PDB file of C-alpha atoms in Angstrom:
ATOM      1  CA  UNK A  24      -3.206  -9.880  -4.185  1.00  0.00           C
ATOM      2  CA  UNK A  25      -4.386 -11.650  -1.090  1.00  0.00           C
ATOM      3  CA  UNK A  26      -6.978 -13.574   0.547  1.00  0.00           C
ATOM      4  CA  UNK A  27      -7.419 -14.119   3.740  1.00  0.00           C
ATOM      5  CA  UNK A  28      -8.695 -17.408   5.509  1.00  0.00           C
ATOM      6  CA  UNK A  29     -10.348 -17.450   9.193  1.00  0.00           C
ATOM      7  CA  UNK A  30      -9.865 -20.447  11.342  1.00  0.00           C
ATOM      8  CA  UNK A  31     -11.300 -20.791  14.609  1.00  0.00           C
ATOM      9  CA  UNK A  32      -7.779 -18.990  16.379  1.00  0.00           C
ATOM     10  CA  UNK A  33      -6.127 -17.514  13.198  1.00  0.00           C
ATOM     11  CA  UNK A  34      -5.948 -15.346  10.325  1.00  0.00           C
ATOM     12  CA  UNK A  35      -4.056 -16.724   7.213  1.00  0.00           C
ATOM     13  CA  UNK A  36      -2.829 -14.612   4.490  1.00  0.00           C
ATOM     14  CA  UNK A  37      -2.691 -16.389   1.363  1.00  0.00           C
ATOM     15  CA  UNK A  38      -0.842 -14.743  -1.767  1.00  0.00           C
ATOM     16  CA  UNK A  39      -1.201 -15.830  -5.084  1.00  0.00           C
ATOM     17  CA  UNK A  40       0.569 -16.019  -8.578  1.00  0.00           C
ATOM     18  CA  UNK A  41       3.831 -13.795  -8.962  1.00  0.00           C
ATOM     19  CA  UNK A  42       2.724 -11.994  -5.545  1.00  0.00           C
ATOM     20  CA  UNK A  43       4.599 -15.295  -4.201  1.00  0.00           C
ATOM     21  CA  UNK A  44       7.970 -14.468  -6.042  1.00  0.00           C
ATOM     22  CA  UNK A  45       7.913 -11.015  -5.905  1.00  0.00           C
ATOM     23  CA  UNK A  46       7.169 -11.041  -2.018  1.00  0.00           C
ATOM     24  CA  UNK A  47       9.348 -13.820  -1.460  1.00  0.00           C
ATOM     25  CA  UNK A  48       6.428 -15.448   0.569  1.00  0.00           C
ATOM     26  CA  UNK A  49       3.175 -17.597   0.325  1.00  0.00           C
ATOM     27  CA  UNK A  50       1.419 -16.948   3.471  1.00  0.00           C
ATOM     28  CA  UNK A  51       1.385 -15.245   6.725  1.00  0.00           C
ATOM     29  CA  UNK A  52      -0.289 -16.618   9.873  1.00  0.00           C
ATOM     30  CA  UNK A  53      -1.417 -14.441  12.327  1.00  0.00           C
ATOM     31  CA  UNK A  54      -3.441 -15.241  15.493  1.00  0.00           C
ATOM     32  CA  UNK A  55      -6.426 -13.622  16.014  1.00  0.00           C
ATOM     33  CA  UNK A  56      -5.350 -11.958  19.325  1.00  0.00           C
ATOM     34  CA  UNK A  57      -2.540 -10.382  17.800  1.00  0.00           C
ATOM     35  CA  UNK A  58      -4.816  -8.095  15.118  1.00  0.00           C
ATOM     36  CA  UNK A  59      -5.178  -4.686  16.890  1.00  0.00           C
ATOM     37  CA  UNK A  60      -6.864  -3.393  14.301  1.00  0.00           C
ATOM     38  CA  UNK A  61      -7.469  -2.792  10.176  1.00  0.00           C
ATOM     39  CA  UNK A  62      -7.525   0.709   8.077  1.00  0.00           C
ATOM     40  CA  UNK A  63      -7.033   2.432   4.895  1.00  0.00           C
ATOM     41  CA  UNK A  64      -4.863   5.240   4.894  1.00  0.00           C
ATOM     42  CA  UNK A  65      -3.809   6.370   1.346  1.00  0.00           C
ATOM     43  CA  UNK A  66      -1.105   8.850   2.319  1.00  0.00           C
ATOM     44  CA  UNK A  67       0.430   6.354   4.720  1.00  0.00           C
ATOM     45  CA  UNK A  68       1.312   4.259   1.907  1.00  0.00           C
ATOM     46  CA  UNK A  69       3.084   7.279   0.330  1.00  0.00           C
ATOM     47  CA  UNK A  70       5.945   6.590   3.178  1.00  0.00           C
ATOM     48  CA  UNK A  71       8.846   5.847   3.118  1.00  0.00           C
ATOM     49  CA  UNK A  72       8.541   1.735   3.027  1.00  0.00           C
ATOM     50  CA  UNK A  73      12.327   1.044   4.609  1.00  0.00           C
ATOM     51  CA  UNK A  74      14.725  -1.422   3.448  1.00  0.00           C
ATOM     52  CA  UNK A  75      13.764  -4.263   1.642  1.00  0.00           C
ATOM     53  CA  UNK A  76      13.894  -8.277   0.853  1.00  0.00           C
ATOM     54  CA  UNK A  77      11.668  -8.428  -1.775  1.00  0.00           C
ATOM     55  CA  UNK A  78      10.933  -6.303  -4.745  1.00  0.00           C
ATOM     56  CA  UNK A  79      10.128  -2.206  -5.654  1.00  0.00           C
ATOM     57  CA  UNK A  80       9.293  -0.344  -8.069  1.00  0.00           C
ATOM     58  CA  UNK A  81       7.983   3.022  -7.633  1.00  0.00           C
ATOM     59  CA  UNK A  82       4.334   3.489  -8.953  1.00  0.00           C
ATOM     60  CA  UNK A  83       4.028  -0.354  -9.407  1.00  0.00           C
ATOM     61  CA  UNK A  84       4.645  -2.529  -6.847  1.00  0.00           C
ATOM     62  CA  UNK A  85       6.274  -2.972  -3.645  1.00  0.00           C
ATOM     63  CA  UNK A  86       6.410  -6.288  -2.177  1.00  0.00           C
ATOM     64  CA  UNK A  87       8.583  -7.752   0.721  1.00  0.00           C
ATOM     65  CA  UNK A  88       9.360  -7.551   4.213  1.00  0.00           C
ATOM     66  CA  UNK A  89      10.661  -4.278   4.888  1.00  0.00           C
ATOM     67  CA  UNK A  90      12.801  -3.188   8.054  1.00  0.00           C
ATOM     68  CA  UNK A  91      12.596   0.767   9.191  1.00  0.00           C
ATOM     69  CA  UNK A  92      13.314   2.125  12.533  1.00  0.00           C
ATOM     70  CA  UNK A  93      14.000  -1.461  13.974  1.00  0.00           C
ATOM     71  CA  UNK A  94      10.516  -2.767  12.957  1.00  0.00           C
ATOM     72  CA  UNK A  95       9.253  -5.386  10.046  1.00  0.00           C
ATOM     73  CA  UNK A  96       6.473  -4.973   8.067  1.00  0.00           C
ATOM     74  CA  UNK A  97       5.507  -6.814   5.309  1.00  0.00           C
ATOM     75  CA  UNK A  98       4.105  -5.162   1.987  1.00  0.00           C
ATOM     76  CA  UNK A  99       2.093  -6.625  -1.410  1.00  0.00           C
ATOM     77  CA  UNK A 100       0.386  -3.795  -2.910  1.00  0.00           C
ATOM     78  CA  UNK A 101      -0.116  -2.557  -6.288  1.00  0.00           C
ATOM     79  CA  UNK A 102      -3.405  -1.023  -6.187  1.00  0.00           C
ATOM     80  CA  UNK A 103      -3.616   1.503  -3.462  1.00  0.00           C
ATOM     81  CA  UNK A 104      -7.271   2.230  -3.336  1.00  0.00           C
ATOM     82  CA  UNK A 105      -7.756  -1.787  -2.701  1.00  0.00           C
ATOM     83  CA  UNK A 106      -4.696  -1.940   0.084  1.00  0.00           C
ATOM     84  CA  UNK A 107      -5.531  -1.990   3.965  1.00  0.00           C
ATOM     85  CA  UNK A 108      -2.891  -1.770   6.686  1.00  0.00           C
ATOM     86  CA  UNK A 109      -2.973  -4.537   9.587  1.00  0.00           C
ATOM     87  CA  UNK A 110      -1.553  -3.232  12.722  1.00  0.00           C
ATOM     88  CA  UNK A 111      -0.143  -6.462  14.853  1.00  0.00           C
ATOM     89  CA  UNK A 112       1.349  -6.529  18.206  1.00  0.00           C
ATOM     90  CA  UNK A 113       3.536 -10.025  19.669  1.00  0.00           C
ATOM     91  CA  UNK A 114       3.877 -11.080  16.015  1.00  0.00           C
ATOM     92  CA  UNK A 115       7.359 -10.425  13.726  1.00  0.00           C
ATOM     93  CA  UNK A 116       5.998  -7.764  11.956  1.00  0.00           C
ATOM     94  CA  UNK A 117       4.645  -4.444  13.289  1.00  0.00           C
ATOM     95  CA  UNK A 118       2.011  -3.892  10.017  1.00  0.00           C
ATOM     96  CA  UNK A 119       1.190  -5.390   7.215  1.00  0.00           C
ATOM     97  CA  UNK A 120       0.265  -3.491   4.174  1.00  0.00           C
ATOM     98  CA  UNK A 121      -1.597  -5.730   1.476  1.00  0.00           C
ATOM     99  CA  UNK A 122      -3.964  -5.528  -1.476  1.00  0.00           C
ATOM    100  CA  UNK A 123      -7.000  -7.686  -1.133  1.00  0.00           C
ATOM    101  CA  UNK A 124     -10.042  -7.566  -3.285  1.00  0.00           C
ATOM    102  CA  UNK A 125     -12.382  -6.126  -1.378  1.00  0.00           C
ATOM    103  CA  UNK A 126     -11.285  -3.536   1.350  1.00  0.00           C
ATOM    104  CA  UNK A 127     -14.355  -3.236   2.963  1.00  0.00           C
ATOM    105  CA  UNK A 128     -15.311  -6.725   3.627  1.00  0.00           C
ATOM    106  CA  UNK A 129     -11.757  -6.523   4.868  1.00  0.00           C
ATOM    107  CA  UNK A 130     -11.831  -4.414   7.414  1.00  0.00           C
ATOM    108  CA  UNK A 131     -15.025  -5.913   8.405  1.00  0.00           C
ATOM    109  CA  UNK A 132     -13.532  -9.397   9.155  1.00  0.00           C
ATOM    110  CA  UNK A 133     -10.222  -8.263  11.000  1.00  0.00           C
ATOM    111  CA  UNK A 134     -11.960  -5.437  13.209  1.00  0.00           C
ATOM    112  CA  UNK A 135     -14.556  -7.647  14.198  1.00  0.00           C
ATOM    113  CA  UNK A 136     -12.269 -10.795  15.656  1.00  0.00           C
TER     114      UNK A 136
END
């Protein structure tokens, strides 16, 4: 799972426990400018996720930075109905696709930069 932390320019996503290990990451820092926007879209987490450094397992979790089509995204989710996707632009990866606790508070913070 992962919580996010607002500074006055940024957005910091923090993951925590085994998401570390199994993502092979502890945080992401994204500037605030480079959020385009934040969504839920259950079937377009049923994609194809691309190649991967980090981990997979079908139905359970898929964690990592994954390269498709020439484009990064990065990936923690094991509960689907909690996961929102984080469209960037100017930053190494194109989306991010993470788990958080509350979706709706969420989407609330990143859409409203």
């Amino acid at each position: 799972m992962i919580t996010i932390q607002q500074t006055q320019d940024n957005f910091i996503f923090k993951l925590s426990g085994f998401h570390q290990i199994w993502a092979l990451k502890s945080s992401i820092t994204v500037p605030k400018k480079n959020v385009i926007r934040a969504y839920q879209d259950q079937q377009e987490l049923h994609k194809f996720p691309g190649f991967r450094l980090g981990t997979h397992i079908p139905f359970l979790i898929t964690a990592g930075t994954y390269f498709l089509r020439g484009k990064q995204n990065f990936w923690d989710v094991m509960v689907e109905k909690n996961a929102v996707i984080v469209e960037l632009q100017n930053h190494i990866f194109t989306k991010l696709y993470i788990q958080v606790k509350n979706p709706q508070e969420t989407l609330q913070l990143l859409n409203s930069k």
